[in-house]
Each structure stands twice: as C-alpha cells, then as structure tokens.
Amino acid sequence: MRIVTARVNHETNTFSPLATPLAAFNPLWGAEALAAGRGSTTALGTFIRFAEGRGASLVVPVSAHANPSGPVADAAFEALSAAILDAIRPGCDAILLDLHGAMVTESHDDGEGELLARIRALAPGVPLGVALDLHGNITARMVANCDALAGFKTYPHVDMAETGSLVAGIVGRMLDEGLVPCRAFVHPPMLAHTLCMDTRVPGPMREAVAAARAAEGRSGVLAATIFGGFSLADLSEAGVSVTVTAETQEAADRAAQDLAARLWAARWDFVYDEAPLAASIAAARAALAGPGAGPVLLLDHGDNCMSGGTCDVMDVLAAALDAGMDGILAGPICDPQAVAALYAAGASARVALDLGNRVPLPGFPAQDPLRVSGTVAALSDGQYVITGPTYTGQRCSMGRAAVLDTGAARILVSEQPHEPWDLSVFTSLGLDPAAVRVLILKSRMYCRPVFEPIARAVVECASRGVTSSDYGLFPFEKLARPVFPLDAGVAWTPG
C-alpha cells in the first residue's frame, strides 16, 4: 500500500500588505518533511503514524507552514501543489492532507479548492481525506473534491492531532471496508468575530462545538465540524460554515442543517463589540490599582501576527506610555530596521531610534514611528523551542531579536512578525514576563494558554491594524452580500 500525505498551511488576510512568497512557508521536502512531521502534534504527524502503523509505503512530498499574511504568490502555490501532484502521479492507495482552508493565492480565491480539484482530476478514485483549521473559509469546491474532511474543534488549537486521527479513521474504513462517505456543506450568510470563538470558556463557539460532538455521536455520522471562518478575506464564501461526513447522505444533510440552524440562531453571540483603545487603557490602569499578582496583559488584537498583522502598529504601546504606565514588557514588535540599529550599537549601548509604523497599510492613515530611547538590554538570534500546548516542541525563530530598555518599558524587537506562542519568546532573551506590571502582546488568542495563567487581568486592546475586529474598516468587494452583521435585516433559513 502506498500513501501520500502532506502539509500546506496558510490563512490569507487579503487586506494584509505582507507578501507570501515560497520562502515564507519555510518548506521542507521529502525526507526532511517526513522527519519534521513524525511525532509532531499536527494532523500530518497523525497521518504519518496512521500510514506507518499499516506498514504502508509512505511519501511525504512537502511540509510547509506560513504565518498569516497577504495572498500567496502564484509561484509558491504552484511549487507546493506540484510537489503533491508529482507524488500522487505514479499512483497511490490513499491521500491524507493537512491543509488550512483559508488560502487565497494571487490567481485563486479558493487555494485549497483549486489544489483538491487538481488532485481529484489526477486520482479520481483514490480515498482523499483532509484535515482543516477551525478558521477555514470552506467552499463547495473543497467539499466536492474530497471524500472526508474535518476541522479543529478547539481555539486556541490544541486538537490538531486528534483531527488528523478522525480523518484518518474514515479513510481507513474506506480502505478496509469499502466505505463510501457522503458529505454535506451548509454556509449561512454570516461573519463571526474571532474573539467570540474561544472554546476554552463558556460562549457560542464552545456550545456550537459541543453540538458538533453530539452530532458525531449519532448513528452514521463520521465527522461534524463548525467552521468559524476567517472574515478578513475578501472572497465570496468567507465566513462560518458546517461540514458533515456520514455513512449516508440523509444523515449528513440532517446533521449539517441542524448545526447550521443552531449557528444562525446564535448569530448575535458571535458579534464582538470592540471597546475604544482609551477605554481599554483605563481598564488596564484600574486593574493595576486593584488586587492580584502578576502583570496586566494587554492584547493588541488589531495587529496580531496570526491574522496577518504587520506587528509594527504602535497604538497600544504608545497609549500605555502616554498614560504614564511603567514596568512594561512589550513585543515582539517587528522592525528589521530597528533591530539592525540595535545590533550596530551593541549590548549596553545607549540609543535613540524610531520604532514601528513603517509598513504602509492600504486604506489606513499613515502614522509616524514612535520615537524611543534607552539601553540595548539584550541581543539574540531569536530562536527558541515551544514548551506550551500549541506546537509543543517546535523550534521557532523571530529572526534576530533585540531588547531596548527605555526605563518605563522593555521592548522586544524582532526581524520577523511573530506570534508569542510561549514564555520562551521572552525568557530566551533573559526577560521574565511574570515579573512585570504590564505585558503587551500582539496576539488575539494563541498566547492565552501560556500567558493568561500568569496574568492578574486580561484587557483586549483595539489598534487600527489590518487584523482589526471592526469589519467596517475593510472594503469588501467580492464577499457575497447581504451578510450578517455587515448588512441589516439579513434573512436566512437552513435548507
């Protein structure tokens, strides 16, 4: 038996100015892809275990993951697709793919749909299973061109391996029992806010996921997924959706319609009311004056790495400094020019420089960099290993990194936009995030499992960046309208 499996992940923010060439994916090919995937807590890692457990001849043509950014360059998409297609072309017995579901390329609004259509044309009868991100913008084309698909049920995502196991189990039944899965797809006209999708706490997404799990407990239902979607993408089918894979079409359709009706009924619960930044700073000051230990955690969700932010918008740090806060630790702020200046000055040197607000944001007013001065407190290659629950054990790089100590704030500056996945983002440069008064992170959700436990309070802060929760800032042109909540009086009935 010959099984082909691969990983290609990208969540595309079509409003982001950040380019996405092939290098952004840090692709690994062939043997290196297999080595990186084996044992990892990803769907790819599960697919490898599945294939090896069956004694199959295993081919892993590519493993590639890029941080969210603008549309993927055509050359990158073609190179990644060609690697997978070339592995399938000689023939195989099963195909298992670890994809995202929200990839937009320069030429294809539905990157995954295009890739799956090419695969299906090349291998029309081969069992094809796909694991996807909870934030996938799922399309009818994706669903039509695979046999089984399922998405994560946690956000922050800590069930990537389990999702792979669910998909692999369905494909295993296809191989062993001749199962022919049926699929259903429902796409209500609805955009959900990412900050309403936290599955760790009571709320609409946790309730929706519980309903999906209950659906999987019904006879004949193999996989049911609530996709929150990724709304910062200007394409027709952006937004929430439901997919069900089942033994019969009737079971798939019934479960999908039921789950979609539940989503639509709860649509107002998926709307996030963004507070003005001044109000968030006032809330942070009140928290500092109150009881408790640990830092007050300020989350700059308008400019976060894992939604395609430039990570150089200075609104939140500037507001905290203007409010007279001290004991601040902030970062990573992406500013290669500032990193170069700090490296040139050297450790312990006194410097004054401009920081951030360098990358033009289409449709947003230009802002001057923040002028800061202080001492170069640390320099690093920016590499560390994640010890937290997401991507555990993965080696990460921020590019070169430096710390500027201004007295009121220590600012971690990096060459690359980087999500604060782990305490090691800071401890690798000799910084203790638990020991500061104010911790400013450019993050929406992924930092929370690691940083919330050390914080006395969490305050979400709005900055005017390309990952803002204010959808009114974005000029949607391709998005199918009317859509809730952008348009008033949207009516929709499942089925």
Coordinates of C-alpha atoms in Angstrom, one line a residue:
M1 CA 0.0 0.0 0.0
R2 CA 1.3 3.5 -1.0
I3 CA 0.0 6.5 1.0
V4 CA 0.8 10.2 0.2
T5 CA 0.5 12.8 2.9
A6 CA 1.5 16.4 3.0
R7 CA 1.0 19.6 5.0
V8 CA 0.4 23.0 3.4
N9 CA -1.0 25.7 5.8
H10 CA -1.8 29.3 5.1
E11 CA -4.5 31.6 6.4
T12 CA -4.7 34.5 4.0
N13 CA -5.7 38.0 5.1
T14 CA -6.4 39.6 1.7
F15 CA -6.1 43.1 3.3
S16 CA -2.6 42.4 4.7
P17 CA 0.3 44.1 2.9
L18 CA 2.7 41.3 3.9
A19 CA 3.9 39.3 0.9
T20 CA 3.7 35.5 0.9
P21 CA 6.5 34.0 -1.3
L22 CA 7.6 30.4 -1.2
A23 CA 10.3 31.3 1.4
A24 CA 7.5 32.4 3.9
F25 CA 6.4 28.8 4.1
N26 CA 9.9 27.5 5.1
P27 CA 9.1 24.4 3.1
L28 CA 10.6 21.0 3.9
W29 CA 10.7 18.5 1.1
G30 CA 10.8 14.7 1.1
A31 CA 12.8 13.1 3.8
E32 CA 13.0 16.4 5.8
A33 CA 9.3 16.8 5.6
L34 CA 8.8 13.3 6.9
A35 CA 11.3 13.8 9.8
A36 CA 9.7 17.1 10.8
G37 CA 6.2 15.6 10.7
R38 CA 6.9 12.4 12.5
G39 CA 5.9 12.7 16.2
S40 CA 4.6 16.2 15.8
T41 CA 1.2 17.2 17.4
T42 CA -0.2 18.1 14.0
A43 CA -2.6 16.3 11.6
L44 CA 0.4 15.5 9.5
G45 CA 2.0 13.7 12.5
T46 CA -1.1 11.6 12.9
F47 CA -1.3 10.8 9.2
I48 CA 2.3 9.6 9.3
R49 CA 1.6 7.4 12.3
F50 CA -1.5 6.0 10.5
A51 CA 0.4 5.1 7.4
E52 CA 3.4 3.6 9.3
G53 CA 1.0 1.6 11.5
R54 CA -0.4 0.0 8.4
G55 CA 3.0 -0.9 7.1
A56 CA 2.4 1.3 4.1
S57 CA 5.0 2.8 1.7
L58 CA 4.8 6.4 2.8
V59 CA 5.5 9.5 0.7
V60 CA 5.6 13.0 2.3
P61 CA 6.5 15.3 -0.5
V62 CA 6.2 18.6 1.4
S63 CA 5.5 20.1 4.8
A64 CA 5.0 23.9 4.6
H65 CA 3.5 26.4 7.0
A66 CA 3.4 30.2 6.6
N67 CA 2.2 32.7 9.1
P68 CA -1.0 34.5 8.0
S69 CA -0.3 37.3 5.5
G70 CA -1.4 38.6 2.1
P71 CA -2.3 36.4 -0.9
V72 CA 0.1 33.6 -1.6
A73 CA 2.4 34.2 -4.6
D74 CA 1.4 32.1 -7.6
A75 CA 4.9 30.7 -7.9
A76 CA 4.7 29.5 -4.3
F77 CA 1.3 27.8 -4.8
E78 CA 2.4 26.1 -8.0
A79 CA 5.6 24.8 -6.4
L80 CA 3.8 23.4 -3.3
S81 CA 1.0 21.9 -5.5
A82 CA 3.4 20.4 -7.9
A83 CA 5.3 18.5 -5.2
I84 CA 2.0 16.9 -4.0
L85 CA 0.8 16.2 -7.5
D86 CA 4.1 14.7 -8.6
A87 CA 4.0 12.3 -5.5
I88 CA 0.4 11.2 -6.5
R89 CA 1.0 10.8 -10.2
P90 CA 2.8 7.4 -10.1
G91 CA -0.3 6.0 -8.2
C92 CA -1.3 5.6 -4.6
D93 CA -3.9 4.0 -2.4
A94 CA -4.8 6.9 -0.2
I95 CA -4.1 10.6 0.2
L96 CA -4.2 12.5 3.5
L97 CA -3.7 16.3 3.5
D98 CA -3.1 18.7 6.4
L99 CA -4.4 22.0 5.0
H100 CA -5.8 25.2 6.5
G101 CA -8.9 26.0 4.5
A102 CA -8.4 29.8 4.1
M103 CA -5.7 30.1 1.5
V104 CA -6.1 32.7 -1.2
T105 CA -3.5 33.0 -3.9
E106 CA -2.8 35.7 -6.5
S107 CA -4.9 33.8 -9.0
H108 CA -7.2 31.6 -6.9
D109 CA -9.6 32.9 -4.3
D110 CA -10.0 29.3 -3.1
G111 CA -6.5 27.9 -2.9
E112 CA -7.4 24.6 -1.3
G113 CA -10.4 24.1 -3.6
E114 CA -8.0 24.5 -6.6
L115 CA -5.5 22.1 -5.2
L116 CA -8.1 19.4 -4.3
A117 CA -9.7 19.7 -7.8
R118 CA -6.3 19.1 -9.4
I119 CA -5.7 16.1 -7.2
R120 CA -9.2 14.7 -7.9
A121 CA -8.6 15.0 -11.6
L122 CA -5.3 13.2 -11.3
A123 CA -6.5 10.5 -8.9
P124 CA -10.3 10.3 -9.2
G125 CA -10.9 7.0 -7.3
V126 CA -8.3 7.3 -4.6
P127 CA -9.6 7.9 -1.0
L128 CA -8.8 11.5 -0.1
G129 CA -9.1 12.9 3.5
V130 CA -8.5 16.4 4.6
A131 CA -7.9 18.0 8.0
L132 CA -8.6 21.7 8.2
D133 CA -8.3 24.6 10.6
L134 CA -11.4 25.8 12.5
H135 CA -10.9 29.2 10.8
G136 CA -11.2 27.8 7.3
N137 CA -13.3 29.6 4.7
I138 CA -14.8 26.3 3.4
T139 CA -16.2 26.2 -0.1
A140 CA -18.4 23.9 -2.0
R141 CA -15.5 23.1 -4.3
M142 CA -13.4 21.8 -1.4
V143 CA -16.2 19.6 -0.1
A144 CA -16.9 18.2 -3.6
N145 CA -13.3 17.2 -4.3
C146 CA -12.5 15.1 -1.2
D147 CA -14.0 12.0 0.5
A148 CA -13.8 13.1 4.1
L149 CA -12.9 16.3 5.8
A150 CA -12.9 17.6 9.4
G151 CA -11.7 20.7 11.2
F152 CA -10.3 21.5 14.6
K153 CA -12.7 21.8 17.5
T154 CA -10.6 23.9 19.7
Y155 CA -9.4 27.5 19.7
P156 CA -6.7 28.0 20.6
H157 CA -6.0 24.9 18.5
V158 CA -4.8 22.0 20.7
D159 CA -6.5 19.2 18.9
M160 CA -4.7 19.2 15.6
A161 CA -3.5 15.6 16.0
E162 CA -7.0 14.4 17.1
T163 CA -8.5 16.0 14.0
G164 CA -6.0 14.1 11.9
S165 CA -7.0 10.9 13.7
L166 CA -10.7 11.5 12.9
V167 CA -9.9 11.9 9.2
A168 CA -7.5 9.0 9.0
G169 CA -10.1 6.8 10.7
I170 CA -12.6 7.5 7.9
V171 CA -10.0 6.8 5.2
G172 CA -9.0 3.6 7.0
R173 CA -12.6 2.4 6.8
M174 CA -12.7 3.3 3.1
L175 CA -9.6 1.1 2.6
D176 CA -10.7 -1.8 4.8
E177 CA -14.5 -1.9 4.4
G178 CA -15.2 -0.2 1.1
L179 CA -17.0 2.7 2.9
V180 CA -18.2 5.4 0.5
P181 CA -18.6 8.5 2.7
C182 CA -21.2 11.2 2.0
R183 CA -20.7 14.8 2.6
A184 CA -22.9 17.8 3.4
F185 CA -22.0 21.5 3.4
V186 CA -24.0 24.5 4.7
H187 CA -22.8 28.1 4.5
P188 CA -25.1 30.6 6.4
P189 CA -24.6 34.2 5.3
M190 CA -22.7 35.1 8.4
L191 CA -19.3 36.5 9.5
A192 CA -18.2 35.6 13.0
H193 CA -15.7 37.6 15.1
T194 CA -12.6 35.6 16.0
L195 CA -12.7 36.9 19.6
C196 CA -16.0 35.1 20.0
M197 CA -14.6 31.7 19.1
D198 CA -12.6 30.9 22.3
T199 CA -13.6 27.3 23.0
R200 CA -12.0 27.2 26.5
V201 CA -14.7 29.4 28.1
P202 CA -18.5 29.4 28.1
G203 CA -19.7 31.0 24.9
P204 CA -21.2 30.5 21.4
M205 CA -18.3 28.6 19.9
R206 CA -18.0 26.1 22.8
E207 CA -21.7 25.5 22.6
A208 CA -21.5 25.0 18.8
V209 CA -18.6 22.6 19.1
A210 CA -20.5 20.6 21.8
A211 CA -23.4 20.3 19.3
A212 CA -21.0 19.1 16.6
R213 CA -19.5 16.5 19.0
A214 CA -23.0 15.4 19.9
A215 CA -23.8 15.0 16.2
E216 CA -20.8 12.7 15.8
G217 CA -22.4 10.5 18.4
R218 CA -25.4 9.9 16.2
S219 CA -25.6 6.7 14.1
G220 CA -23.9 7.0 10.8
V221 CA -22.3 10.5 11.4
L222 CA -18.5 10.2 11.0
A223 CA -17.3 13.8 11.4
A224 CA -19.1 17.1 12.0
T225 CA -17.3 20.4 12.1
I226 CA -18.4 24.0 12.9
F227 CA -16.0 26.3 11.0
G228 CA -15.8 29.8 12.4
G229 CA -14.2 31.0 9.1
F230 CA -11.7 33.8 8.6
S231 CA -13.6 37.0 7.9
L232 CA -10.5 39.1 7.0
A233 CA -10.6 37.7 3.5
D234 CA -12.5 39.4 0.6
L235 CA -13.9 36.3 -1.2
S236 CA -17.4 35.2 -1.9
E237 CA -17.6 32.3 0.5
A238 CA -15.8 33.8 3.6
G239 CA -17.5 33.2 6.9
V240 CA -19.0 30.4 9.0
S241 CA -19.9 27.0 7.6
V242 CA -20.8 23.5 8.6
T243 CA -19.5 20.3 7.1
V244 CA -20.6 16.7 7.9
T245 CA -19.2 13.4 6.7
A246 CA -21.5 10.5 7.2
E247 CA -22.3 7.0 6.0
T248 CA -25.5 8.2 4.2
Q249 CA -26.4 11.4 2.5
E250 CA -29.6 11.7 4.6
A251 CA -27.5 11.6 7.9
A252 CA -25.0 14.1 6.5
D253 CA -27.7 16.5 5.3
R254 CA -29.8 16.3 8.5
A255 CA -26.8 16.9 10.9
A256 CA -25.5 19.8 8.8
Q257 CA -28.8 21.6 8.6
D258 CA -29.4 21.2 12.3
L259 CA -25.9 22.6 13.2
A260 CA -26.3 25.4 10.7
A261 CA -29.7 26.4 12.2
R262 CA -28.1 26.4 15.6
L263 CA -25.3 28.7 14.4
W264 CA -27.8 31.1 12.8
A265 CA -29.9 31.3 15.9
A266 CA -26.9 32.3 17.9
R267 CA -25.5 34.8 15.3
W268 CA -25.6 37.8 17.7
D269 CA -23.5 35.9 20.2
F270 CA -20.7 35.8 17.5
V271 CA -20.5 39.6 17.3
Y272 CA -17.7 41.2 19.2
D273 CA -18.2 44.8 20.4
E274 CA -14.8 46.5 20.2
A275 CA -14.1 48.9 23.0
P276 CA -12.2 52.2 22.2
L277 CA -8.5 52.0 23.0
A278 CA -8.8 54.7 25.6
A279 CA -11.4 52.7 27.4
S280 CA -9.1 49.6 27.4
I281 CA -6.2 51.7 28.8
A282 CA -8.4 53.0 31.5
A283 CA -9.4 49.4 32.4
A284 CA -5.8 48.4 32.5
R285 CA -5.0 51.2 34.9
A286 CA -7.9 50.2 37.1
A287 CA -6.6 46.6 37.1
L288 CA -3.1 47.8 38.1
A289 CA -4.6 49.6 41.1
G290 CA -6.6 46.6 42.2
P291 CA -5.7 43.4 44.0
G292 CA -3.9 40.4 42.5
A293 CA -0.4 39.4 41.4
G294 CA 1.2 39.2 38.0
P295 CA 1.1 41.5 35.0
V296 CA -1.9 43.1 33.5
L297 CA -2.0 41.5 30.0
L298 CA -2.9 43.9 27.1
L299 CA -3.7 42.0 23.9
D300 CA -3.3 44.1 20.7
H301 CA -5.8 42.2 18.6
G302 CA -5.8 44.8 15.8
D303 CA -2.3 44.0 14.8
N304 CA -1.7 40.3 15.6
C305 CA 0.7 38.0 13.8
M306 CA -1.6 35.1 13.4
S307 CA -4.3 37.0 11.5
G308 CA -1.9 38.7 9.1
G309 CA -0.8 41.8 11.0
T310 CA 2.4 43.7 10.3
C311 CA 3.2 43.6 14.1
D312 CA 4.6 47.1 13.9
V313 CA 1.5 49.2 14.7
M314 CA 2.4 51.2 17.8
D315 CA -1.0 52.3 19.0
V316 CA -1.2 50.2 22.2
L317 CA 2.4 50.7 23.4
A318 CA 2.2 54.5 22.7
A319 CA -1.1 54.8 24.6
A320 CA 0.2 52.9 27.6
L321 CA 3.3 55.1 27.7
D322 CA 1.2 58.3 27.3
A323 CA -1.0 57.1 30.2
G324 CA 2.1 57.0 32.4
M325 CA 2.4 53.2 32.8
D326 CA 5.7 51.7 33.7
G327 CA 7.1 48.3 34.3
I328 CA 6.0 47.4 30.8
L329 CA 7.2 44.5 28.7
A330 CA 6.1 44.6 25.1
G331 CA 6.7 42.6 21.9
P332 CA 7.6 41.2 19.7
I333 CA 7.5 44.4 17.6
C334 CA 8.5 43.6 14.1
D335 CA 11.0 46.3 12.9
P336 CA 14.1 44.9 11.0
Q337 CA 15.4 48.5 10.7
A338 CA 15.4 49.0 14.4
V339 CA 16.9 45.6 15.0
A340 CA 19.8 46.5 12.7
A341 CA 20.3 49.7 14.6
L342 CA 20.3 48.0 18.0
Y343 CA 22.7 45.3 16.8
A344 CA 25.0 48.0 15.3
A345 CA 25.0 49.9 18.6
G346 CA 25.8 46.7 20.6
A347 CA 24.9 45.4 24.0
S348 CA 24.6 48.1 26.8
A349 CA 24.8 50.9 24.3
R350 CA 22.5 54.0 24.7
V351 CA 20.4 54.6 21.6
A352 CA 17.6 56.7 20.3
L353 CA 15.6 55.5 17.4
D354 CA 12.3 55.4 15.5
L355 CA 10.2 52.3 16.1
G356 CA 7.4 50.7 14.2
N357 CA 4.6 52.2 12.0
R358 CA 6.8 51.5 9.0
V359 CA 4.7 49.2 6.8
P360 CA 2.0 51.2 4.9
L361 CA -1.4 49.8 5.5
P362 CA -3.7 50.2 2.4
G363 CA -6.8 52.1 3.4
F364 CA -5.5 53.2 6.8
P365 CA -4.0 56.6 7.6
A366 CA -0.2 56.7 7.8
Q367 CA 1.3 57.2 11.3
D368 CA 4.7 58.3 12.3
P369 CA 7.1 55.8 14.1
L370 CA 7.3 56.0 17.8
R371 CA 10.5 57.8 19.0
V372 CA 12.1 55.8 21.8
S373 CA 15.4 55.9 23.6
G374 CA 17.2 53.7 26.1
T375 CA 19.7 50.9 26.6
V376 CA 20.3 47.9 24.5
A377 CA 19.5 45.2 27.1
A378 CA 19.8 42.0 25.1
L379 CA 20.6 40.6 21.7
S380 CA 19.6 37.2 20.4
D381 CA 19.3 35.0 17.3
G382 CA 15.6 34.9 18.1
Q383 CA 15.3 31.1 18.2
Y384 CA 13.5 29.1 20.9
V385 CA 11.6 25.9 21.4
I386 CA 7.9 25.9 22.3
T387 CA 7.1 24.2 25.6
G388 CA 3.4 25.2 25.8
P389 CA 0.4 23.2 24.5
T390 CA 0.3 24.5 20.9
Y391 CA 3.1 23.2 18.5
T392 CA 4.8 21.7 21.5
G393 CA 8.5 21.0 20.8
Q394 CA 8.6 23.1 17.6
R395 CA 11.7 25.3 17.1
C396 CA 10.7 28.8 16.3
S397 CA 12.5 31.9 15.0
M398 CA 11.7 35.5 15.3
G399 CA 14.7 36.4 13.1
R400 CA 17.3 38.4 15.0
A401 CA 15.9 40.0 18.1
A402 CA 16.9 42.7 20.5
V403 CA 15.6 44.3 23.7
L404 CA 15.5 48.1 24.2
D405 CA 15.1 49.2 27.9
T406 CA 13.6 52.7 28.0
G407 CA 13.1 52.7 31.7
A408 CA 9.3 52.6 31.6
A409 CA 9.3 49.8 29.1
R410 CA 11.4 46.9 27.9
I411 CA 10.6 46.4 24.2
L412 CA 11.4 43.2 22.4
V413 CA 12.0 44.0 18.7
S414 CA 12.3 41.2 16.0
E415 CA 13.1 41.0 12.4
Q416 CA 10.0 38.9 11.6
P417 CA 6.4 39.1 12.6
H418 CA 6.0 36.5 15.3
E419 CA 3.2 35.2 17.5
P420 CA 4.1 35.0 21.2
W421 CA 3.5 31.2 21.4
D422 CA 5.5 30.7 24.6
L423 CA 7.1 32.2 27.6
S424 CA 10.4 31.4 25.8
V425 CA 9.8 34.3 23.4
F426 CA 10.9 36.4 26.3
T427 CA 12.9 34.1 28.6
S428 CA 15.2 33.3 25.6
L429 CA 16.4 36.9 25.9
G430 CA 16.6 36.9 29.7
L431 CA 13.2 38.5 30.3
D432 CA 10.7 37.3 32.9
P433 CA 7.1 38.1 31.7
A434 CA 5.7 37.0 35.1
A435 CA 7.7 39.7 36.9
V436 CA 6.5 42.8 35.1
R437 CA 3.5 45.1 35.7
V438 CA 2.2 45.4 32.2
L439 CA 2.6 42.8 29.4
I440 CA 1.7 44.0 25.9
L441 CA 1.4 41.2 23.3
K442 CA 0.5 41.4 19.6
S443 CA -1.9 38.5 19.9
R444 CA -5.6 37.6 19.8
M445 CA -5.8 34.1 21.2
Y446 CA -2.8 31.8 20.8
C447 CA -0.9 33.4 23.6
R448 CA -3.6 32.8 26.1
P449 CA -3.0 29.2 27.3
V450 CA 0.5 30.3 28.3
F451 CA 0.3 33.9 29.4
E452 CA -3.2 34.1 30.9
P453 CA -2.2 31.9 33.9
I454 CA 0.5 34.4 34.9
A455 CA -1.7 37.5 34.5
R456 CA -3.8 39.2 37.1
A457 CA -6.1 40.6 34.4
V458 CA -6.5 40.5 30.6
V459 CA -7.6 43.5 28.6
E460 CA -8.3 43.4 24.9
C461 CA -7.0 46.4 23.0
A462 CA -8.0 47.7 19.6
S463 CA -5.4 49.2 17.3
R464 CA -6.1 50.3 13.8
G465 CA -4.3 47.5 12.0
V466 CA -5.3 45.0 9.3
T467 CA -6.5 42.4 11.9
S468 CA -9.0 44.8 13.5
S469 CA -12.3 43.4 14.8
D470 CA -14.0 46.4 13.2
Y471 CA -15.1 44.9 9.9
G472 CA -16.3 48.4 8.8
L473 CA -12.7 49.4 8.2
F474 CA -12.3 46.9 5.3
P475 CA -13.5 47.5 1.7
F476 CA -15.1 44.1 0.9
E477 CA -15.8 43.8 -2.8
K478 CA -16.1 40.1 -3.5
L479 CA -17.9 39.0 -0.4
A480 CA -21.4 37.6 -1.1
R481 CA -24.0 40.1 0.2
P482 CA -26.1 40.5 2.1
V483 CA -24.2 39.1 5.1
F484 CA -24.7 39.3 8.8
P485 CA -23.6 41.5 10.6
L486 CA -22.5 43.9 7.9
D487 CA -26.0 44.2 6.4
A488 CA -29.2 44.9 8.3
G489 CA -32.1 42.6 8.1
V490 CA -30.4 39.5 6.6
A491 CA -32.9 36.6 6.4
W492 CA -31.8 33.0 6.0
T493 CA -33.4 29.6 6.5
P494 CA -31.5 26.3 6.5
G495 CA -32.3 24.0 3.6

